[in-house]
Amino acid sequence: MMRWIAAGLCIGVLLTVTGCWDRTELEEEAFVPSLAIDAGPASGVFIYTFRIAVPRELTGSSSGGNQGGGSGGDTQKGSKAISVMARSLGEAINLTNSTVERRLNFVQCQYVLFGEELARQGVSLHLQDLLRFRQFRRTMFIAVVKGRAADSFKENKPVLESSVIRYLEGLQKLRRFTGMVPIVHLHIFARAVQSGSEDAYTSVASINQGVKEQDRRKNPQQQDSNEETGKESESPAEKQRSNESFRDQTVTYEAGKIRRVGGNPEEFPGAAVFRGDRLVDFLNGEEARLMLALRGELPHAFFTVHGPKGRFTLEVQEQGQPRIVRLSDGERPVWEVQPRFEVDVVSAAGAFDTRSHGGLVDMQREAEQWFDRQAERLVEKLQRDRSDTLRFGMHERRRFLTDAAWKSYGWRDRFSQIQVRVHSHFVIRRVGNQLVSSGMR
Amino acid sequence: MHTGYIGTKEARALLTVVLSASISLTLPQDLVFQAGAAGWLSMMISLAGGLVAWRLIARIAKMAPGRSVVQMAGMWWGAPGRYAVGIILGIYFLLITGLVLRAFVEMVIGTILPRTPADVVMFLFMVVTLYIAYFGLETLSRLSQLVGWTLLVGFLLLLLMDVGWMDVNYLYPLLGPGWAQIVKIGVLKSSYFSELLLLGLMIPGMRVVEDVGRVAWNAVLVSGVLMVLMVLGYTLAFPPPAGADNPFPFYQMARLVYLGRFVQRLETVFGFLWVMTAAIYMAAGLWGATQSLAQAWDLPVYRPLVFPVAVLVFGIASLPADYPQTTSLTNVYLRSWGWVMLLGMPAALWLGAVLNRRRRKEG
């Protein structure tokens, strides 16, 4: 008898509790891979833009052909953006769902963008929405868009990817390639905002108006023929536009201002630094990787150094956390930050002796001096902003035994008082495929 | 064959799983909320409290070999003593099982099954729990032995996979709210070991009664070290104040696993551990409540009581109005005053045994 009851129970359970209660099918869901939040026309009102994935347009690999992921530049085909004005994220979701035929679902959401104006007003209200609603994950990435965040969806035309999901995943890897795109998870950002002993930063996205304009003026027929032949031939009109772009001869790492022709109108170098929950400043790409280096989080980067002997480029990998030494106490304590890098020489044009150890040591010194100067400038900038994104506070609080003692110390006011010296240590291990640069004029 | 009894390994596995279950509930958040970044230090003091309880239980078990704590009370204080200890233990297990059931159901609804009615989840859990508790200690302990290793590996794996999010700087200032608060919270939170009293009910079912002390020692040590590690890992990944605001710490830790684009979203795997732990915990609680009441009335079998006690557990689980009320009732009362039961009951029984022995000698 018991066996029959057990068998009946097993069959009953298998038939009734294998699915979810409300029988939701995948075809009934509208997945939102990214969303943007901008300041609204009045206080307490915001513009929420949801980028909704169109599943049948998301197919294809990133490796080939004119279809799917391989064609590039058409993430707009794979997704549709809808903006709505609302007072909260929940309200925005409901309002949007009054026009979208499927239920918005954020379990696949990977990116949240804040508009610059909103970020300057403070993001804690929105952070609370994101941290509380169960569909959002703390592993999502967040960024600040210079200007309006919604424009980021409109102007974003990736070079290779057409799948919006693959594109977002690709962006996450940029941090490892250049160090200039310091991608940040929501968890890390929220932790820093809440901690009181450090400040937060995010990556930056910005529309390069020059490239956007070039993209707009491009002849559609020409574009089609290029796609067919797979070539990027340059017409006289394009040549003229290239010349216009490169008229300004300075190299810049600032998001939205990189001198270039072609590619995605949107670019990502730099960081947005916060004080508490408010955006206070932007760092350019070079400053962003210096910041990562001083935090001990720079996995890989190319540094180009110009000196009296010429210029050389180093491929650096940071070795662990920088040591922080307290050189003196008092009203204006002096700190020394000592980051360490393993280095390969990528290029050296000039009178450099890369054949001998002594020559490499000279090169190291030059690189160290350059790095220390730049990094100290960055520290001064962040002290002016009163934004401890370098996490010096986290180091300082080790000296205190209790929370009460640390709170009464008043780190926020003291942060801008400390004098910081940077003393980097570069160790060149390899010199590339050439021992010397002689014979080249 | 000597059936209906459990071996030392099985008893140890059951007790360890039951004690460790709080890890997957609100223990890490509770400790961070109470003692900030120094929650792990408080947990170490709690572990010391658990070891004191182990010493007491091992000692009283030697004074009346093969007898449960309820039977011991009967031996020393007669029927009133048996009723008192049995009913107190029964009510304690009833309350804690009911509240944990509700907390667990709310967690499942708040995270994995948001649109499923609470009654449905609770009913399904009760069916599983009832089934295990009905078949008794042997089923319960063998099941625990089967899943114990999986749970141990799972907990450690979770910590390992979240190492990338952990930052040792968040442990400072080392003493957090101050040593006085750390000690106070440590003592109060010894309550997390109060399920050790389950061993007091298991003794008559143990094949080797001399191993009671060893079972308790191993269970308290393994679960205590796991608790300390979990609170430590949680504090490093979710430092205060964020860590104190997290209603589902274990689930959030699992949700945080992100080892590149391919290894992420593993919470369903850890959810499996979560459900298994909760099922064993609740079945053990139901069995404990039923056994206490059965022994209080000196009933030869406990099984007829399983259904009515399960209905009571279901009723208690339905009482709190919401999830915050459930956790507040659990953490503020049961998990703050449970230490009185943990240390008080064995201490009282030990005192009773000593007085009883003296009286007999004098007599």
Coordinates of C-alpha atoms in Angstrom, one line a residue, chain A residues 3-4 14 28 39 45 49 54 75 83 89 115 122 131 158 177 213 311 329 338 368 381 391 399 407:
Chain A
R3 CA 4.5 1.7 -2.3
W4 CA 1.5 2.7 -4.2
L14 CA 6.5 15.3 -11.2
E28 CA 6.1 36.0 -23.3
A39 CA 17.3 63.4 -15.4
V45 CA 11.0 62.9 -12.5
T49 CA 15.2 54.2 -21.6
V54 CA 14.7 41.4 -30.3
T75 CA 22.8 46.5 -32.8
S83 CA 12.1 55.9 -23.4
L89 CA 11.9 52.5 -12.1
G115 CA 23.1 60.4 -17.8
G122 CA 23.1 62.0 -7.2
L131 CA 19.7 46.9 -5.5
P158 CA 29.7 48.7 -32.9
F177 CA 43.1 45.3 -22.8
E213 CA 28.7 63.6 -38.2
R311 CA 59.8 57.9 -27.5
D329 CA 52.6 62.4 10.4
Q338 CA 54.8 52.4 -4.6
E368 CA 59.2 55.8 -13.6
K381 CA 43.2 66.4 -9.2
R391 CA 41.0 54.1 -1.7
R399 CA 45.3 52.3 12.0
K407 CA 34.4 58.1 12.3

